[in-house]
Tab-separated table of C-alpha atoms in Angstrom:
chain	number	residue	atom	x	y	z
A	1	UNK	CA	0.000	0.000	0.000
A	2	UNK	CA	1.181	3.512	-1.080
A	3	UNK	CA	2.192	5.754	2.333
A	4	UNK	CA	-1.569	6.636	3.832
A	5	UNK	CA	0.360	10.509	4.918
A	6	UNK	CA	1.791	11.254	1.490
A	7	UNK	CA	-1.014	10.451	-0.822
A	8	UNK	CA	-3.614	12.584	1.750
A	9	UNK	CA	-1.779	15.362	2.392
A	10	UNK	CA	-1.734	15.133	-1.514
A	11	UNK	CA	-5.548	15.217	-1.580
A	12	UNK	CA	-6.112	17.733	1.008
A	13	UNK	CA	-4.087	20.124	-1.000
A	14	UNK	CA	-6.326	19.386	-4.439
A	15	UNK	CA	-9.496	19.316	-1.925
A	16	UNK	CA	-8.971	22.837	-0.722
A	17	UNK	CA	-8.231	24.068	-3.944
A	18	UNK	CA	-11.001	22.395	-5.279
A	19	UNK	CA	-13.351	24.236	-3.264
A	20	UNK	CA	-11.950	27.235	-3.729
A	21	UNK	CA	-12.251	27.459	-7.116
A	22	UNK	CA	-15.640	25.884	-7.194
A	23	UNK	CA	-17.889	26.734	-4.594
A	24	UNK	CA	-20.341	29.768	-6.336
A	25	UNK	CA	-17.181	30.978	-7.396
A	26	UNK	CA	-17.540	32.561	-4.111
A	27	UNK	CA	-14.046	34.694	-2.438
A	28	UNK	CA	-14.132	34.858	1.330
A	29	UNK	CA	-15.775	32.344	3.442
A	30	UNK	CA	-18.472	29.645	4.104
A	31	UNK	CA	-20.024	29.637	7.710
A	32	UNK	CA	-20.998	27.079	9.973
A	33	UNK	CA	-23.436	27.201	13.416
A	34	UNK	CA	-21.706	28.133	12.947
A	35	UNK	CA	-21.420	25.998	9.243
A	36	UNK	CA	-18.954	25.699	6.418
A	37	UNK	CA	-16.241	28.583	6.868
A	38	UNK	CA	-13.024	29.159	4.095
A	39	UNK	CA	-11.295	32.088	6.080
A	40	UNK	CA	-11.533	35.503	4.207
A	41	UNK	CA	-8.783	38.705	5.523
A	42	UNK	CA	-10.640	41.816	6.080
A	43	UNK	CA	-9.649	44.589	4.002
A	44	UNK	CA	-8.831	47.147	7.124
A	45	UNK	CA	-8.345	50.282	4.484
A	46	UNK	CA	-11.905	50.398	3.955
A	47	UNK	CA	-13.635	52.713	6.504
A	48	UNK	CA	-17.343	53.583	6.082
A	49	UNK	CA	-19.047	56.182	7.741
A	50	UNK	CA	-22.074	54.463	9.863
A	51	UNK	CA	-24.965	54.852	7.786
A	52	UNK	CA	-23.411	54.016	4.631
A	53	UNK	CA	-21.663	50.743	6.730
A	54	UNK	CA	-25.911	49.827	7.239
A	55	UNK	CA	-26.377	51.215	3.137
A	56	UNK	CA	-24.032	48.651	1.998
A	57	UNK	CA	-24.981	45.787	4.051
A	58	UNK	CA	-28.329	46.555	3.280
A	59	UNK	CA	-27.691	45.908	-0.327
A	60	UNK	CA	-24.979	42.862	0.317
A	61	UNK	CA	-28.297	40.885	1.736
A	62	UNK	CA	-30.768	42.201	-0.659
A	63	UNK	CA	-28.674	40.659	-3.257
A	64	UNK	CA	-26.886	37.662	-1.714
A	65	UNK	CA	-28.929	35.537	0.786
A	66	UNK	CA	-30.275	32.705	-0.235
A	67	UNK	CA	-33.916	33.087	-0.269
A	68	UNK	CA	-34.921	36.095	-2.800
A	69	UNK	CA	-37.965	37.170	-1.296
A	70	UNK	CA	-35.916	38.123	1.708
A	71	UNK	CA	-38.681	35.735	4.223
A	72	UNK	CA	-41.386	37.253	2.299
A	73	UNK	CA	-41.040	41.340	2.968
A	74	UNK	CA	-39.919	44.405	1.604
A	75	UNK	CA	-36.284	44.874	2.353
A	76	UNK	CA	-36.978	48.289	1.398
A	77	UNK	CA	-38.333	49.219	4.434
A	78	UNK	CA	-35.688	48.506	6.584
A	79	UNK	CA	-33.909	52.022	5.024
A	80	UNK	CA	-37.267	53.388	5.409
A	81	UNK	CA	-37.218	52.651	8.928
A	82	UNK	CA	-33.907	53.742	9.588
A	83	UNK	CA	-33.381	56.515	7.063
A	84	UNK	CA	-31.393	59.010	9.106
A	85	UNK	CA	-31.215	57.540	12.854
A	86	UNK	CA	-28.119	55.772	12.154
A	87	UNK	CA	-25.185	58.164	13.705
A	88	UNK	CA	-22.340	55.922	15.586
A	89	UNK	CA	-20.965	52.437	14.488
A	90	UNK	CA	-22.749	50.853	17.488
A	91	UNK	CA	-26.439	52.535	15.982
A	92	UNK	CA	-25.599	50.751	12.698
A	93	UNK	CA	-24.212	47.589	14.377
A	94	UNK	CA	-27.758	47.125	15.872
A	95	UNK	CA	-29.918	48.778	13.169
A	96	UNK	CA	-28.186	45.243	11.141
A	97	UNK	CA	-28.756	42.850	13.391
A	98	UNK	CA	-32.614	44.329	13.480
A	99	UNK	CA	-32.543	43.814	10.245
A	100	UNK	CA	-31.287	40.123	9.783
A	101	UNK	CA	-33.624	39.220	12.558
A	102	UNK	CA	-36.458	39.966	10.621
A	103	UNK	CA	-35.550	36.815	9.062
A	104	UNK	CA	-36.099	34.347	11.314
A	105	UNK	CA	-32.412	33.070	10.314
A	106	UNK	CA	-30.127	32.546	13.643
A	107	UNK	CA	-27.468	31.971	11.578
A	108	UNK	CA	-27.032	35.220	9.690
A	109	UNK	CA	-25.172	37.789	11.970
A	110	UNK	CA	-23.546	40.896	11.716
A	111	UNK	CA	-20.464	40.643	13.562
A	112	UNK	CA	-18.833	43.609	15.106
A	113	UNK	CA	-14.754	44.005	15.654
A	114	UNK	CA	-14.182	41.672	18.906
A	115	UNK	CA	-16.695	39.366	17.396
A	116	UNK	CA	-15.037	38.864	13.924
A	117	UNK	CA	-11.501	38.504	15.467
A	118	UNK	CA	-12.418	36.664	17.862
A	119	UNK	CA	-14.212	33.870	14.448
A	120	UNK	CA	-11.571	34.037	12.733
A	121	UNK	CA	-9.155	33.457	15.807
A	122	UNK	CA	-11.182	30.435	16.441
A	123	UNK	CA	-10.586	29.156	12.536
A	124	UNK	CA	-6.679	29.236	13.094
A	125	UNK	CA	-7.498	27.339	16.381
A	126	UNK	CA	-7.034	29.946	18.719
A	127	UNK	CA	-9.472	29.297	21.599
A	128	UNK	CA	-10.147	31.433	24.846
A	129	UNK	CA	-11.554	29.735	27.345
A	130	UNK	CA	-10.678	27.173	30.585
A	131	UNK	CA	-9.927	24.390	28.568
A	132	UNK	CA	-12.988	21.843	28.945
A	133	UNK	CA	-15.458	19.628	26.644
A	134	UNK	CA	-19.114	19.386	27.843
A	135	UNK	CA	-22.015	17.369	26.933
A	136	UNK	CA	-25.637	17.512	28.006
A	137	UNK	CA	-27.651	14.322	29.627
A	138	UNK	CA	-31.466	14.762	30.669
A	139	UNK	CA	-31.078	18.454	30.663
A	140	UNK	CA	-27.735	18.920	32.375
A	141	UNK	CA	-24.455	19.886	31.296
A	142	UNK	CA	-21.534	17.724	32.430
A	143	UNK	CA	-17.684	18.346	32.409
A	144	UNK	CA	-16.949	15.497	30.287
A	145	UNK	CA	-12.934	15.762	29.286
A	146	UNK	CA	-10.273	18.063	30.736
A	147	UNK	CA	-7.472	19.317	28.935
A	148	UNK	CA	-4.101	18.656	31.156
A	149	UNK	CA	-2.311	21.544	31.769
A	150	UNK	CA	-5.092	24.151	30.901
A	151	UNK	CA	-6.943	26.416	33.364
A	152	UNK	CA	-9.831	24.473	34.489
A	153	UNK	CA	-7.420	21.260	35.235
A	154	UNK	CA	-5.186	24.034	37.447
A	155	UNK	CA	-8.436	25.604	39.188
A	156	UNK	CA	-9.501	22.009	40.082
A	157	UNK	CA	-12.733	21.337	37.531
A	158	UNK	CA	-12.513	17.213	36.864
A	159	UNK	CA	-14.277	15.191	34.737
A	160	UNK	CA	-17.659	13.931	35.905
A	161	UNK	CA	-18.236	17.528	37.367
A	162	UNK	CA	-21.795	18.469	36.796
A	163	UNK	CA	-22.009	22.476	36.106
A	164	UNK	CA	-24.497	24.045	37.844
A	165	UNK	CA	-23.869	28.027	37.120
A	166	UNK	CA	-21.646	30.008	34.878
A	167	UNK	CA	-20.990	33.863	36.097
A	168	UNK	CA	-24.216	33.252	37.883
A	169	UNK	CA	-26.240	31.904	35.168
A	170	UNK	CA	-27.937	28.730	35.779
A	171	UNK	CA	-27.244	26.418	32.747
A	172	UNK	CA	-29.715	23.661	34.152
A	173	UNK	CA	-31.704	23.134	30.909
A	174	UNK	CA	-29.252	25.064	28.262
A	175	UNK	CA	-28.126	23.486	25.300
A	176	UNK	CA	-24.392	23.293	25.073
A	177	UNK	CA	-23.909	26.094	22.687
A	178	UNK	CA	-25.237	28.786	24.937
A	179	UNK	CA	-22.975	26.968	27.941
A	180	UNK	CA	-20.208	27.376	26.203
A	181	UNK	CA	-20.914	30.857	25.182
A	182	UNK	CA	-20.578	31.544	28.912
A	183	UNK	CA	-17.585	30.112	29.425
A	184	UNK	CA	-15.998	31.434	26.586
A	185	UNK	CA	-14.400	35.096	26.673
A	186	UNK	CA	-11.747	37.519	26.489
A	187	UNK	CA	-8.100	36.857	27.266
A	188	UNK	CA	-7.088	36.624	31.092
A	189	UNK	CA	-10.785	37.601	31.908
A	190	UNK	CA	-11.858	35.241	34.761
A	191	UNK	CA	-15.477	33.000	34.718
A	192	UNK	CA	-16.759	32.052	37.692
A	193	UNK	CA	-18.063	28.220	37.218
A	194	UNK	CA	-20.267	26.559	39.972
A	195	UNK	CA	-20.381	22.315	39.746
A	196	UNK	CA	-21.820	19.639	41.659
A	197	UNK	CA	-19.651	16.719	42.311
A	198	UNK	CA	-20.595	13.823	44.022
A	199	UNK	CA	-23.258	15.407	46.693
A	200	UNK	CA	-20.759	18.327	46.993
A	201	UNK	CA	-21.160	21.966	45.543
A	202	UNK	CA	-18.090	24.185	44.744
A	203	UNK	CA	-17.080	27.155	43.209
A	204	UNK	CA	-14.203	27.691	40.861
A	205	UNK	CA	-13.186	30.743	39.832
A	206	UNK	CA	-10.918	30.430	36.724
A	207	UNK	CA	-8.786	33.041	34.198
A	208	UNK	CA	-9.377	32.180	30.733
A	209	UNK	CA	-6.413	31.654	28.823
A	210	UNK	CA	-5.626	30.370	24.870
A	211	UNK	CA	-5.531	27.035	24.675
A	212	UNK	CA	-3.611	24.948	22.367
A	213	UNK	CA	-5.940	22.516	21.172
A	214	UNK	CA	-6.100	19.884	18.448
A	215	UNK	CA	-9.399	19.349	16.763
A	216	UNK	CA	-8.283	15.578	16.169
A	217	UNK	CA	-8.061	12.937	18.329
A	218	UNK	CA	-6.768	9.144	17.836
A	219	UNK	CA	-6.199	6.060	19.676
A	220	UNK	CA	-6.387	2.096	19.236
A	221	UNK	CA	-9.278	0.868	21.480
A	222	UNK	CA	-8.238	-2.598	20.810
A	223	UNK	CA	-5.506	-4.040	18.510
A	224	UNK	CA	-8.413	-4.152	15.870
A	225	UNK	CA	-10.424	-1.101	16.351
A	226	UNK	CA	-9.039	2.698	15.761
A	227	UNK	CA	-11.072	5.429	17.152
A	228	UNK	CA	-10.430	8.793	15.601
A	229	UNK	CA	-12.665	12.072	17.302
A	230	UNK	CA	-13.138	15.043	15.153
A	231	UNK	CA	-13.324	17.815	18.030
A	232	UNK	CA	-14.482	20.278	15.740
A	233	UNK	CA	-14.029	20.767	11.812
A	234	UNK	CA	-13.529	24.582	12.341
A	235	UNK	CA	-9.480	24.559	11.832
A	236	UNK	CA	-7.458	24.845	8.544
A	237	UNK	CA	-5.123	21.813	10.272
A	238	UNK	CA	-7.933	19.756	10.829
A	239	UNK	CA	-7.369	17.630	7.455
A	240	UNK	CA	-3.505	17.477	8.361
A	241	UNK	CA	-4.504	16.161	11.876
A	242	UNK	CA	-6.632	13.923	10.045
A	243	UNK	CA	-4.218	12.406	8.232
A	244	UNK	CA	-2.231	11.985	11.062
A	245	UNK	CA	-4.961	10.024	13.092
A	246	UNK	CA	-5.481	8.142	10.151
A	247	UNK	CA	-1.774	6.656	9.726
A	248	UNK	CA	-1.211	6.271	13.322
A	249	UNK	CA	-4.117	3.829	13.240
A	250	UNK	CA	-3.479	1.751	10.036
A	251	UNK	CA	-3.069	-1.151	11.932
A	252	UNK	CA	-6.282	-1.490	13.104
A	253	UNK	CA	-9.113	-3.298	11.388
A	254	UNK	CA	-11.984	-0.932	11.435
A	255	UNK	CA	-12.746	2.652	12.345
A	256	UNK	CA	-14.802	4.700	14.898
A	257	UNK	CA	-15.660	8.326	14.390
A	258	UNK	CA	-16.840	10.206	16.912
A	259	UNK	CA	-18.568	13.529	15.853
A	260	UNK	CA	-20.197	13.802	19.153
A	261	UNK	CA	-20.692	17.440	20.504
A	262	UNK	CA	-19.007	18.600	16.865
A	263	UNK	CA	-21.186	21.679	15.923
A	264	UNK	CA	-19.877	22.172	13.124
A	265	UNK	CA	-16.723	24.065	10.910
A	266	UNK	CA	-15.415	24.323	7.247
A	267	UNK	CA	-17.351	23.099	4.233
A	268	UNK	CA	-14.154	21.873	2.546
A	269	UNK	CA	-12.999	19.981	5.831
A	270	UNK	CA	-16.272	18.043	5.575
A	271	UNK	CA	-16.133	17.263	2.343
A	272	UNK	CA	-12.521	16.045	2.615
A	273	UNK	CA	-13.312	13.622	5.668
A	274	UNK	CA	-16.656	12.273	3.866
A	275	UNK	CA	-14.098	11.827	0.792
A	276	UNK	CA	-11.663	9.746	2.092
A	277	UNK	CA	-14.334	7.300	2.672
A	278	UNK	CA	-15.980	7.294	-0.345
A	279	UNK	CA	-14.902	6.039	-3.344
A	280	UNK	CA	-18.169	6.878	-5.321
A	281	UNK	CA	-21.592	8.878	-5.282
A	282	UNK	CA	-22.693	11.928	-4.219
A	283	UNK	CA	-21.075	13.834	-0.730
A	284	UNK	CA	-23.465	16.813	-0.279
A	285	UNK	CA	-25.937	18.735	-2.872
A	286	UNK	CA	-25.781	22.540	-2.371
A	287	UNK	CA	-29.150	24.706	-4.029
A	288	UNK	CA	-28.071	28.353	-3.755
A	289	UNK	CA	-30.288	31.048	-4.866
A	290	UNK	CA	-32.393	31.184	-7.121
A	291	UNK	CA	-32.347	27.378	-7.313
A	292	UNK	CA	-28.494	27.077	-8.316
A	293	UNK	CA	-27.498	23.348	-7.982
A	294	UNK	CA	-24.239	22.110	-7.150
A	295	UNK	CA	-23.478	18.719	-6.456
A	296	UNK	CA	-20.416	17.595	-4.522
A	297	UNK	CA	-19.306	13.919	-5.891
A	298	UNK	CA	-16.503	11.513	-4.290
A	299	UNK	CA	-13.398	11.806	-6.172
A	300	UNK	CA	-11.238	9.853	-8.053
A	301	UNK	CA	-8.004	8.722	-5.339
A	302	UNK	CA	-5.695	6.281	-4.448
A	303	UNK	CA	-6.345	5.642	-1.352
A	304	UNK	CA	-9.779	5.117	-0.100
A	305	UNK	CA	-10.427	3.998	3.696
A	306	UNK	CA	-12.690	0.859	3.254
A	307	UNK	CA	-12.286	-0.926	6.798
A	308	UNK	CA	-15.878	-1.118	8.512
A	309	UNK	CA	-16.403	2.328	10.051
A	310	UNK	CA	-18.599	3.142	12.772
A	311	UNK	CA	-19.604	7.115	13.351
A	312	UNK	CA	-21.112	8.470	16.827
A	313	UNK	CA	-23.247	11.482	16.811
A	314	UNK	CA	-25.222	13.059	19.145
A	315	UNK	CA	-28.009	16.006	19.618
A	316	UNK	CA	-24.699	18.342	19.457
A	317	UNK	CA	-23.468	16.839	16.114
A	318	UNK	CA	-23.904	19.789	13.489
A	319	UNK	CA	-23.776	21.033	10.334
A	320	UNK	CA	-19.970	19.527	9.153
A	321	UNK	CA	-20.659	16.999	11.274
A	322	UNK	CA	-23.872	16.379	9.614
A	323	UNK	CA	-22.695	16.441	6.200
A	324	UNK	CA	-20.182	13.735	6.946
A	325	UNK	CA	-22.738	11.395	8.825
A	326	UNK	CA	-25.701	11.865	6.295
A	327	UNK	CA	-23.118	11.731	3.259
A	328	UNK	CA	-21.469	8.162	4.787
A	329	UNK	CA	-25.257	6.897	5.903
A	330	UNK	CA	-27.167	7.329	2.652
A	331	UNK	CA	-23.902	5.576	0.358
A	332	UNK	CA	-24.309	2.958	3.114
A	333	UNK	CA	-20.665	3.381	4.008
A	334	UNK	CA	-21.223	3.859	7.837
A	335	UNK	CA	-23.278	2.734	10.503
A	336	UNK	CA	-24.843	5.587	12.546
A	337	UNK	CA	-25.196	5.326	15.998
A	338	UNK	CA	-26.382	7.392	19.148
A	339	UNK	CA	-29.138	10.341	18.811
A	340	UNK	CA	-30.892	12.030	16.593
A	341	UNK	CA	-28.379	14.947	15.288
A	342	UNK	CA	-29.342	18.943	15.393
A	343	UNK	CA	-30.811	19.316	12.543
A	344	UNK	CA	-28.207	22.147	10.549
A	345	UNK	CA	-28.950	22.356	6.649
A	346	UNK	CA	-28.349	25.534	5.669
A	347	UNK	CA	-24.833	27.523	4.598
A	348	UNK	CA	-23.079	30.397	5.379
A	349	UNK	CA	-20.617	33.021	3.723
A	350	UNK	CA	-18.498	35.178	6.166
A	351	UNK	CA	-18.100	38.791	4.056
A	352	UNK	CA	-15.414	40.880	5.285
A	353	UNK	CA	-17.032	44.078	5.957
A	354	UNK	CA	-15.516	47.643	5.992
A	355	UNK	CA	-14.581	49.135	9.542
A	356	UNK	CA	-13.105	45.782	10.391
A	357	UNK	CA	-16.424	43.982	10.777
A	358	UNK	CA	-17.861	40.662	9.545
A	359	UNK	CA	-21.477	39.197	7.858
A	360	UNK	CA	-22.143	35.770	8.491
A	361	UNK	CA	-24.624	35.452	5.367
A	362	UNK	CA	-27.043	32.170	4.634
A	363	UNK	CA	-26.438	31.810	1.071
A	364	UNK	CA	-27.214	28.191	0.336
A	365	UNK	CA	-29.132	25.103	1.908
A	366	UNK	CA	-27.927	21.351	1.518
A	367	UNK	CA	-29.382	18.015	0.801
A	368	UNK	CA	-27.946	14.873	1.798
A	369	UNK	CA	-27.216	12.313	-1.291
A	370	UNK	CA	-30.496	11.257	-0.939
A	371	UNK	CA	-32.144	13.947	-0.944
A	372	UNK	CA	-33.404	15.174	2.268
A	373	UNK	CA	-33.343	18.235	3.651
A	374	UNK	CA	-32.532	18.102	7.546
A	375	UNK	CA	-32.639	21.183	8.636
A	376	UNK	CA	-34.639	21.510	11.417
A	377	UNK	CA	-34.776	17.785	11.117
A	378	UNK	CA	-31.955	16.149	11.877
A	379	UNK	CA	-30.530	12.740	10.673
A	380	UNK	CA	-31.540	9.532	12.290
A	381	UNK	CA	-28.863	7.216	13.539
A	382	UNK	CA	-29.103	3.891	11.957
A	383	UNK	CA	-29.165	2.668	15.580
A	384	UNK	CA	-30.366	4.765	18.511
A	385	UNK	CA	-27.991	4.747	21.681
A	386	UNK	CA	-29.005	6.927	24.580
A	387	UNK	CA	-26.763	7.737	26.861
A	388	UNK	CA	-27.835	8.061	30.526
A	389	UNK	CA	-26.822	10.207	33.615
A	390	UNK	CA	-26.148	7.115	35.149
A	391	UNK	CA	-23.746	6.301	32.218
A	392	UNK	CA	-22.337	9.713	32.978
A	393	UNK	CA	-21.625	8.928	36.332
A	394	UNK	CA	-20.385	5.758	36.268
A	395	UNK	CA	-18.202	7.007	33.260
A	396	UNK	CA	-19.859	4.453	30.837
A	397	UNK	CA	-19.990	5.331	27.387
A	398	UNK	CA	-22.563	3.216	26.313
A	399	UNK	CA	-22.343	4.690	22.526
A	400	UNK	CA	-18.708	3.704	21.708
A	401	UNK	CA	-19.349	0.470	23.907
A	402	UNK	CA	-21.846	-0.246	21.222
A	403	UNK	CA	-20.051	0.501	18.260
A	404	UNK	CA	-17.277	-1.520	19.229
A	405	UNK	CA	-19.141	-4.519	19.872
A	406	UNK	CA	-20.780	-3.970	16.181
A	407	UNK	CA	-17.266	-3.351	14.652
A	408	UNK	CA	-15.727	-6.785	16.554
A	409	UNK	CA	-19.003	-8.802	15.365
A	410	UNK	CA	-17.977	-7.349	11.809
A	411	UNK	CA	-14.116	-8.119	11.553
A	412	UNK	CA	-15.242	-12.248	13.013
A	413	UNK	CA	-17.841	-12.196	10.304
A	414	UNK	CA	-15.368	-11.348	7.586
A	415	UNK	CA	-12.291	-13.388	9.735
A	416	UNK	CA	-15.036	-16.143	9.027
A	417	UNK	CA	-15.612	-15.806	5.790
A	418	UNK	CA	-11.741	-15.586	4.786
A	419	UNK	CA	-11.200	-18.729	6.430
A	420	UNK	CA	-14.213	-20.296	4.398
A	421	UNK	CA	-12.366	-19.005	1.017
């Protein structure tokens, strides 16, 4: 077999080009949950007065998002409304986000300095925060991994902890995307975090910090079984790290990928995972406006993974993640297991506005290769694994238990049928 590193890192380089070139001929960037995001520079020459900062975003939606009749109003009105109010950056900065609310899109956002740097920060994998993954069972979130050496492993947070508040906030019933909006935050800022552990409560207070992190994960579960989690698909190294994961487990006899908790990330770092384990059909369909179809097809490769693969999603698993899980499901590549996913099937574009400021745009939905739209939907697991708060504190993972033992059943099946030939 041909070296697994040297003929990926070959196809990452023609995937990202590929996309570049392709995708609505678009320059800039696609948008996850965040979506699909290819990093765009803002051009920091251009400054705009505050009303014509609203006058051209005004026209950059009018003319760009996805659905033409703009959710079924006049977009005129919105300069009608405004006309002449608009006098500071922080007047326009709402007078936009007025605007994009009116329709009924939470993923189209204006995004002011801080806000922009601090997305496209996150893209090179720049993170502010304590240093902790969560995950949510019956309505609470749980501390569920730890990152050695960051802040919340100094301040004492563990693994198991169950958070009760976050700067005083009471996350009981939250989803994990507006828990982790309170523990994210600026640099050397501190968050106070209360957790339950065990029948104790306590109170950590914690100074964020940037943490190193890789979005990719690998390890050999057994000598026949490679597990491979896909943090997030948000960072341009994620396809390196990918490769990486992938050669350090070529051993191993078949494959689990855990998307669990993944909201999301870059359109081309989906498509490049889905890829590698296709060798045929259709990856993702993408209808733009005005009904523009573009279909995203497995590509021609020498090296295709084609060990049995297991993927693991969860309520968290989004956008990116879904593309890879719906685009492995419906070629029946993959078995699916856990929970019903979130349900993200729509696209983003991240403009580079003037004044230093960002647009996260809608311009496109997806279908799955067969044709369904999940947004709002979700994707069914081919089998449905719950996992239970006693599972979280017993520190079961009944989900990857499962998929092993469906992976192990697989490789004696086809050690079985070897012998037989």
């Amino acid at each position: 077999m041909k070296n697994i590193k040297q003929t990926l890192i070959t196809l990452c380089c023609l995937a990202v080009l590929f996309i570049i070139c392709y995708f609505f001929n678009l320059q800039g960037s696609i948008s996850p949950n965040n979506a699909a995001l290819l990093k765009s520079e803002p051009d920091k020459s251009i400054q705009l007065e505050p009303k014509e900062l609203f006058n051209e975003t005004w026209s950059l939606i009018k003319t760009s998002y996805w659905d033409d009749e703009l959710n079924e109003q006049n977009w005129s009105r919105w300069k009608k409304h405004y006309g002449d109010k608009i006098k500071t950056e922080e007047d326009a900065y709402i007078a936009i986000n007025s605007m994009l609310a009116s329709l009924n899109d939470p993923y189209s956002k204006f995004l002011n300095k801080n806000e922009f740097e601090e997305q496209n920060s996150t893209i090179d994998s720049k993170i502010y925060g304590i240093g902790v993954n969560i995950a949510s069972a019956a309505g609470k979130i749980y501390v569920i991994n730890v990152i050695k050496g960051a802040p919340a492993d100094v301040g004492g947070i563990k693994a198991g902890d169950m958070i009760l508040k976050i700067n005083g906030n009471d996350v009981k019933g939250d989803n994990l995307f507006q828990a982790a909006n309170y523990i994210k935050g600026s640099l050397n800022s501190l968050v106070e975090i209360e957790i339950l552990r065990g029948n104790e409560k306590l109170t950590k207070k914690i100074k964020r910090a940037e943490i190193k992190i890789k979005t990719v994960e690998a390890e050999a579960l057994t000598k026949d079984i490679g597990y491979i989690r896909i943090i997030s698909f948000i960072s341009s190294s994620t396809p390196i790290e990918f490769i990486e994961a992938l050669n350090k487990l070529d051993d191993t006899k078949a494959l689990i990928l855990d998307l669990r908790g993944n909201t999301g990330g870059l359109f081309q770092n989906a498509l490049f995972v889905a890829n590698i384990f296709l060798d045929r059909g259709d990856i993702v369909r993408v209808i733009g406006r005005n009904g523009h179809n573009s279909a995203y097809v497995a590509e021609n490769k020498d090296y295709v993974y084609d060990k049995p693969l297991a993927v693991l999603v969860d309520g968290e698993s989004a956008s990116a993640s879904e593309i890879v899980s719906a685009a492995l499901k419906d070629n029946n590549r993959a078995l699916i297991i856990g929970t019903k996913t979130y349900g993200k099937g729509v696209v983003q574009k991240v403009y580079s506005m003037p004044n230093n400021m960002g647009l996260n745009l809608t311009i496109a939905r997806y279908l799955t290769p067969s044709g369904r739209d999940i947004n709002k939907k979700g994707i069914e697991p081919n089998y449905r694994v719950e996992i239970t708060k006693a599972d979280f504190e017993n520190n079961n993972d009944s989900q990857l238990n499962f998929a092993k033992n469906i992976l192990q059943n697989e490789i004696e099946r086809s050690k079985i049928a070897a012998k037989e030939h």
